[in-house]
Amino acid sequence: MFAEFFGGRNPFDTFFGQRNGEEGMDIDDPFSGFPMGMGGFTNVNFGRSRSAQEPARKKQDPPVTHDLRVSLEEIYSGCTKKMKISHKRLNPDGKSIRNEDKILTIEVKKGWKEGT
């Protein structure tokens, strides 16, 4: 029965070192070396989700920077500038793309310094 369960090899090779040039234990599936994955329970993952089972996490886009041209007079007295930002979004169908526009309003305050 022992040889049947462990496939006729030393079961401790899986945990302690290499087996015939193969890598040691798979940290995500410690029973991967056993035939039929531990008595037929091939989906046992001990509470850890595998990369194929993890939902794709949305990656935050990097911030967008753009120079805003203002005159000395506008900085001296202050003003309001508007900027139109356009970007493409994936539609809910997952196939087509739509353009979205957003108008940003920037309040330039009196005496702003470069880089503000």
PDB file of N, CA and C in Angstrom, residues 35-95:
ATOM      1  N   PRO A  35       1.130  10.792  -6.677  1.00  0.00           N
ATOM      2  CA  PRO A  35       0.216  10.445  -7.758  1.00  0.00           C
ATOM      3  C   PRO A  35      -1.204  10.874  -7.407  1.00  0.00           C
ATOM      4  N   MET A  36      -1.899  11.372  -8.363  1.00  0.00           N
ATOM      5  CA  MET A  36      -3.303  11.801  -8.214  1.00  0.00           C
ATOM      6  C   MET A  36      -3.430  12.952  -7.223  1.00  0.00           C
ATOM      7  N   GLY A  37      -2.347  13.631  -6.873  1.00  0.00           N
ATOM      8  CA  GLY A  37      -2.421  14.820  -6.037  1.00  0.00           C
ATOM      9  C   GLY A  37      -3.030  14.581  -4.676  1.00  0.00           C
ATOM     10  N   MET A  38      -2.543  13.666  -3.898  1.00  0.00           N
ATOM     11  CA  MET A  38      -2.988  13.387  -2.525  1.00  0.00           C
ATOM     12  C   MET A  38      -4.378  12.781  -2.504  1.00  0.00           C
ATOM     13  N   GLY A  39      -4.464  11.568  -2.954  1.00  0.00           N
ATOM     14  CA  GLY A  39      -5.719  10.831  -2.861  1.00  0.00           C
ATOM     15  C   GLY A  39      -6.808  11.347  -3.777  1.00  0.00           C
ATOM     16  N   GLY A  40      -6.445  11.988  -4.860  1.00  0.00           N
ATOM     17  CA  GLY A  40      -7.442  12.465  -5.810  1.00  0.00           C
ATOM     18  C   GLY A  40      -7.894  13.892  -5.560  1.00  0.00           C
ATOM     19  N   PHE A  41      -7.438  14.531  -4.492  1.00  0.00           N
ATOM     20  CA  PHE A  41      -7.824  15.917  -4.223  1.00  0.00           C
ATOM     21  C   PHE A  41      -6.841  16.837  -4.936  1.00  0.00           C
ATOM     22  N   THR A  42      -7.049  17.014  -6.214  1.00  0.00           N
ATOM     23  CA  THR A  42      -6.087  17.766  -7.011  1.00  0.00           C
ATOM     24  C   THR A  42      -6.232  19.267  -6.859  1.00  0.00           C
ATOM     25  N   ASN A  43      -7.330  19.765  -6.327  1.00  0.00           N
ATOM     26  CA  ASN A  43      -7.525  21.206  -6.213  1.00  0.00           C
ATOM     27  C   ASN A  43      -7.255  21.739  -4.815  1.00  0.00           C
ATOM     28  N   VAL A  44      -6.586  20.971  -3.976  1.00  0.00           N
ATOM     29  CA  VAL A  44      -6.281  21.423  -2.623  1.00  0.00           C
ATOM     30  C   VAL A  44      -5.187  22.473  -2.715  1.00  0.00           C
ATOM     31  N   ASN A  45      -5.431  23.671  -2.177  1.00  0.00           N
ATOM     32  CA  ASN A  45      -4.396  24.702  -2.217  1.00  0.00           C
ATOM     33  C   ASN A  45      -4.187  25.366  -0.868  1.00  0.00           C
ATOM     34  N   PHE A  46      -4.731  24.827   0.199  1.00  0.00           N
ATOM     35  CA  PHE A  46      -4.487  25.271   1.564  1.00  0.00           C
ATOM     36  C   PHE A  46      -4.711  26.761   1.757  1.00  0.00           C
ATOM     37  N   GLY A  47      -5.767  27.301   1.189  1.00  0.00           N
ATOM     38  CA  GLY A  47      -6.128  28.693   1.404  1.00  0.00           C
ATOM     39  C   GLY A  47      -5.348  29.688   0.566  1.00  0.00           C
ATOM     40  N   ARG A  48      -4.363  29.233  -0.156  1.00  0.00           N
ATOM     41  CA  ARG A  48      -3.601  30.137  -1.016  1.00  0.00           C
ATOM     42  C   ARG A  48      -4.193  30.084  -2.408  1.00  0.00           C
ATOM     43  N   SER A  49      -4.412  31.219  -2.999  1.00  0.00           N
ATOM     44  CA  SER A  49      -4.962  31.218  -4.346  1.00  0.00           C
ATOM     45  C   SER A  49      -3.821  31.134  -5.344  1.00  0.00           C
ATOM     46  N   ARG A  50      -4.041  30.380  -6.369  1.00  0.00           N
ATOM     47  CA  ARG A  50      -3.048  30.222  -7.415  1.00  0.00           C
ATOM     48  C   ARG A  50      -3.215  31.342  -8.414  1.00  0.00           C
ATOM     49  N   SER A  51      -2.186  31.623  -9.184  1.00  0.00           N
ATOM     50  CA  SER A  51      -2.227  32.738 -10.118  1.00  0.00           C
ATOM     51  C   SER A  51      -3.349  32.579 -11.139  1.00  0.00           C
ATOM     52  N   ALA A  52      -3.660  31.354 -11.554  1.00  0.00           N
ATOM     53  CA  ALA A  52      -4.736  31.150 -12.523  1.00  0.00           C
ATOM     54  C   ALA A  52      -6.100  31.404 -11.898  1.00  0.00           C
ATOM     55  N   GLN A  53      -6.204  31.277 -10.566  1.00  0.00           N
ATOM     56  CA  GLN A  53      -7.484  31.471  -9.897  1.00  0.00           C
ATOM     57  C   GLN A  53      -7.673  32.903  -9.415  1.00  0.00           C
ATOM     58  N   GLU A  54      -6.606  33.693  -9.364  1.00  0.00           N
ATOM     59  CA  GLU A  54      -6.704  35.056  -8.866  1.00  0.00           C
ATOM     60  C   GLU A  54      -7.366  35.942  -9.912  1.00  0.00           C
ATOM     61  N   PRO A  55      -8.269  36.810  -9.483  1.00  0.00           N
ATOM     62  CA  PRO A  55      -8.831  37.756 -10.440  1.00  0.00           C
ATOM     63  C   PRO A  55      -7.762  38.782 -10.813  1.00  0.00           C
ATOM     64  N   ALA A  56      -7.849  39.266 -12.021  1.00  0.00           N
ATOM     65  CA  ALA A  56      -6.882  40.259 -12.470  1.00  0.00           C
ATOM     66  C   ALA A  56      -7.093  41.559 -11.700  1.00  0.00           C
ATOM     67  N   ARG A  57      -6.034  42.041 -11.096  1.00  0.00           N
ATOM     68  CA  ARG A  57      -6.120  43.301 -10.360  1.00  0.00           C
ATOM     69  C   ARG A  57      -5.920  44.453 -11.328  1.00  0.00           C
ATOM     70  N   LYS A  58      -6.721  45.484 -11.147  1.00  0.00           N
ATOM     71  CA  LYS A  58      -6.573  46.652 -12.001  1.00  0.00           C
ATOM     72  C   LYS A  58      -5.324  47.405 -11.582  1.00  0.00           C
ATOM     73  N   LYS A  59      -4.507  47.697 -12.548  1.00  0.00           N
ATOM     74  CA  LYS A  59      -3.270  48.407 -12.285  1.00  0.00           C
ATOM     75  C   LYS A  59      -3.529  49.903 -12.424  1.00  0.00           C
ATOM     76  N   GLN A  60      -3.089  50.657 -11.435  1.00  0.00           N
ATOM     77  CA  GLN A  60      -3.256  52.103 -11.452  1.00  0.00           C
ATOM     78  C   GLN A  60      -2.379  52.694 -12.545  1.00  0.00           C
ATOM     79  N   ASP A  61      -2.967  53.518 -13.396  1.00  0.00           N
ATOM     80  CA  ASP A  61      -2.197  54.205 -14.417  1.00  0.00           C
ATOM     81  C   ASP A  61      -1.293  55.237 -13.761  1.00  0.00           C
ATOM     82  N   PRO A  62      -0.135  55.484 -14.347  1.00  0.00           N
ATOM     83  CA  PRO A  62       0.736  56.516 -13.777  1.00  0.00           C
ATOM     84  C   PRO A  62       0.092  57.888 -13.946  1.00  0.00           C
ATOM     85  N   PRO A  63       0.415  58.841 -13.068  1.00  0.00           N
ATOM     86  CA  PRO A  63      -0.179  60.168 -13.193  1.00  0.00           C
ATOM     87  C   PRO A  63       0.252  60.838 -14.491  1.00  0.00           C
ATOM     88  N   VAL A  64      -0.648  61.602 -15.050  1.00  0.00           N
ATOM     89  CA  VAL A  64      -0.377  62.328 -16.285  1.00  0.00           C
ATOM     90  C   VAL A  64      -0.017  63.756 -15.909  1.00  0.00           C
ATOM     91  N   THR A  65       1.091  64.242 -16.429  1.00  0.00           N
ATOM     92  CA  THR A  65       1.480  65.628 -16.194  1.00  0.00           C
ATOM     93  C   THR A  65       1.514  66.358 -17.526  1.00  0.00           C
ATOM     94  N   HIS A  66       1.138  67.606 -17.482  1.00  0.00           N
ATOM     95  CA  HIS A  66       1.114  68.422 -18.689  1.00  0.00           C
ATOM     96  C   HIS A  66       1.432  69.853 -18.294  1.00  0.00           C
ATOM     97  N   ASP A  67       2.278  70.505 -19.070  1.00  0.00           N
ATOM     98  CA  ASP A  67       2.603  71.902 -18.790  1.00  0.00           C
ATOM     99  C   ASP A  67       1.406  72.781 -19.119  1.00  0.00           C
ATOM    100  N   LEU A  68       1.135  73.721 -18.250  1.00  0.00           N
ATOM    101  CA  LEU A  68       0.047  74.677 -18.450  1.00  0.00           C
ATOM    102  C   LEU A  68       0.685  76.028 -18.738  1.00  0.00           C
ATOM    103  N   ARG A  69       0.428  76.555 -19.907  1.00  0.00           N
ATOM    104  CA  ARG A  69       1.039  77.825 -20.301  1.00  0.00           C
ATOM    105  C   ARG A  69       0.219  78.982 -19.736  1.00  0.00           C
ATOM    106  N   VAL A  70       0.908  79.816 -18.986  1.00  0.00           N
ATOM    107  CA  VAL A  70       0.285  81.023 -18.435  1.00  0.00           C
ATOM    108  C   VAL A  70       1.242  82.190 -18.637  1.00  0.00           C
ATOM    109  N   SER A  71       0.678  83.363 -18.793  1.00  0.00           N
ATOM    110  CA  SER A  71       1.499  84.563 -18.970  1.00  0.00           C
ATOM    111  C   SER A  71       1.849  85.154 -17.608  1.00  0.00           C
ATOM    112  N   LEU A  72       2.802  86.082 -17.593  1.00  0.00           N
ATOM    113  CA  LEU A  72       3.162  86.769 -16.354  1.00  0.00           C
ATOM    114  C   LEU A  72       1.963  87.535 -15.800  1.00  0.00           C
ATOM    115  N   GLU A  73       1.188  88.108 -16.685  1.00  0.00           N
ATOM    116  CA  GLU A  73      -0.002  88.857 -16.258  1.00  0.00           C
ATOM    117  C   GLU A  73      -1.007  87.931 -15.571  1.00  0.00           C
ATOM    118  N   GLU A  74      -1.206  86.726 -16.118  1.00  0.00           N
ATOM    119  CA  GLU A  74      -2.141  85.768 -15.513  1.00  0.00           C
ATOM    120  C   GLU A  74      -1.653  85.309 -14.138  1.00  0.00           C
ATOM    121  N   ILE A  75      -0.352  85.139 -13.989  1.00  0.00           N
ATOM    122  CA  ILE A  75       0.191  84.752 -12.684  1.00  0.00           C
ATOM    123  C   ILE A  75       0.072  85.911 -11.697  1.00  0.00           C
ATOM    124  N   TYR A  76       0.323  87.122 -12.175  1.00  0.00           N
ATOM    125  CA  TYR A  76       0.274  88.293 -11.298  1.00  0.00           C
ATOM    126  C   TYR A  76      -1.132  88.524 -10.749  1.00  0.00           C
ATOM    127  N   SER A  77      -2.131  88.418 -11.627  1.00  0.00           N
ATOM    128  CA  SER A  77      -3.500  88.730 -11.195  1.00  0.00           C
ATOM    129  C   SER A  77      -4.318  87.487 -10.841  1.00  0.00           C
ATOM    130  N   GLY A  78      -3.873  86.313 -11.262  1.00  0.00           N
ATOM    131  CA  GLY A  78      -4.650  85.087 -11.051  1.00  0.00           C
ATOM    132  C   GLY A  78      -5.654  84.906 -12.182  1.00  0.00           C
ATOM    133  N   CYS A  79      -6.014  83.694 -12.467  1.00  0.00           N
ATOM    134  CA  CYS A  79      -6.981  83.422 -13.538  1.00  0.00           C
ATOM    135  C   CYS A  79      -7.501  81.994 -13.410  1.00  0.00           C
ATOM    136  N   THR A  80      -8.412  81.655 -14.296  1.00  0.00           N
ATOM    137  CA  THR A  80      -8.937  80.299 -14.383  1.00  0.00           C
ATOM    138  C   THR A  80      -8.612  79.758 -15.769  1.00  0.00           C
ATOM    139  N   LYS A  81      -7.994  78.592 -15.801  1.00  0.00           N
ATOM    140  CA  LYS A  81      -7.673  77.936 -17.074  1.00  0.00           C
ATOM    141  C   LYS A  81      -8.463  76.642 -17.163  1.00  0.00           C
ATOM    142  N   LYS A  82      -8.841  76.281 -18.383  1.00  0.00           N
ATOM    143  CA  LYS A  82      -9.543  75.015 -18.610  1.00  0.00           C
ATOM    144  C   LYS A  82      -8.720  74.173 -19.567  1.00  0.00           C
ATOM    145  N   MET A  83      -8.723  72.865 -19.303  1.00  0.00           N
ATOM    146  CA  MET A  83      -7.969  71.935 -20.134  1.00  0.00           C
ATOM    147  C   MET A  83      -8.840  70.719 -20.412  1.00  0.00           C
ATOM    148  N   LYS A  84      -8.883  70.325 -21.676  1.00  0.00           N
ATOM    149  CA  LYS A  84      -9.668  69.154 -22.064  1.00  0.00           C
ATOM    150  C   LYS A  84      -8.744  67.939 -22.119  1.00  0.00           C
ATOM    151  N   ILE A  85      -9.132  66.898 -21.392  1.00  0.00           N
ATOM    152  CA  ILE A  85      -8.377  65.644 -21.362  1.00  0.00           C
ATOM    153  C   ILE A  85      -9.228  64.581 -22.051  1.00  0.00           C
ATOM    154  N   SER A  86      -8.648  63.890 -23.018  1.00  0.00           N
ATOM    155  CA  SER A  86      -9.350  62.806 -23.714  1.00  0.00           C
ATOM    156  C   SER A  86      -8.587  61.504 -23.487  1.00  0.00           C
ATOM    157  N   HIS A  87      -9.328  60.438 -23.231  1.00  0.00           N
ATOM    158  CA  HIS A  87      -8.700  59.123 -23.134  1.00  0.00           C
ATOM    159  C   HIS A  87      -9.680  58.052 -23.595  1.00  0.00           C
ATOM    160  N   LYS A  88      -9.110  56.917 -23.979  1.00  0.00           N
ATOM    161  CA  LYS A  88      -9.914  55.816 -24.509  1.00  0.00           C
ATOM    162  C   LYS A  88     -10.263  54.855 -23.387  1.00  0.00           C
ATOM    163  N   ARG A  89     -11.489  54.381 -23.393  1.00  0.00           N
ATOM    164  CA  ARG A  89     -11.987  53.417 -22.398  1.00  0.00           C
ATOM    165  C   ARG A  89     -12.552  52.207 -23.116  1.00  0.00           C
ATOM    166  N   LEU A  90     -12.388  51.048 -22.504  1.00  0.00           N
ATOM    167  CA  LEU A  90     -12.946  49.813 -23.028  1.00  0.00           C
ATOM    168  C   LEU A  90     -14.419  49.742 -22.649  1.00  0.00           C
ATOM    169  N   ASN A  91     -15.263  49.466 -23.612  1.00  0.00           N
ATOM    170  CA  ASN A  91     -16.697  49.331 -23.351  1.00  0.00           C
ATOM    171  C   ASN A  91     -16.973  48.057 -22.564  1.00  0.00           C
ATOM    172  N   PRO A  92     -18.133  47.996 -21.897  1.00  0.00           N
ATOM    173  CA  PRO A  92     -18.476  46.800 -21.113  1.00  0.00           C
ATOM    174  C   PRO A  92     -18.495  45.503 -21.922  1.00  0.00           C
ATOM    175  N   ASP A  93     -18.691  45.600 -23.240  1.00  0.00           N
ATOM    176  CA  ASP A  93     -18.691  44.380 -24.053  1.00  0.00           C
ATOM    177  C   ASP A  93     -17.291  43.766 -24.161  1.00  0.00           C
ATOM    178  N   GLY A  94     -16.267  44.531 -23.765  1.00  0.00           N
ATOM    179  CA  GLY A  94     -14.901  44.033 -23.772  1.00  0.00           C
ATOM    180  C   GLY A  94     -14.246  44.018 -25.133  1.00  0.00           C
ATOM    181  N   LYS A  95     -14.921  44.534 -26.158  1.00  0.00           N
ATOM    182  CA  LYS A  95     -14.385  44.478 -27.516  1.00  0.00           C
ATOM    183  C   LYS A  95     -14.156  45.858 -28.115  1.00  0.00           C
TER     184      LYS A  95
END
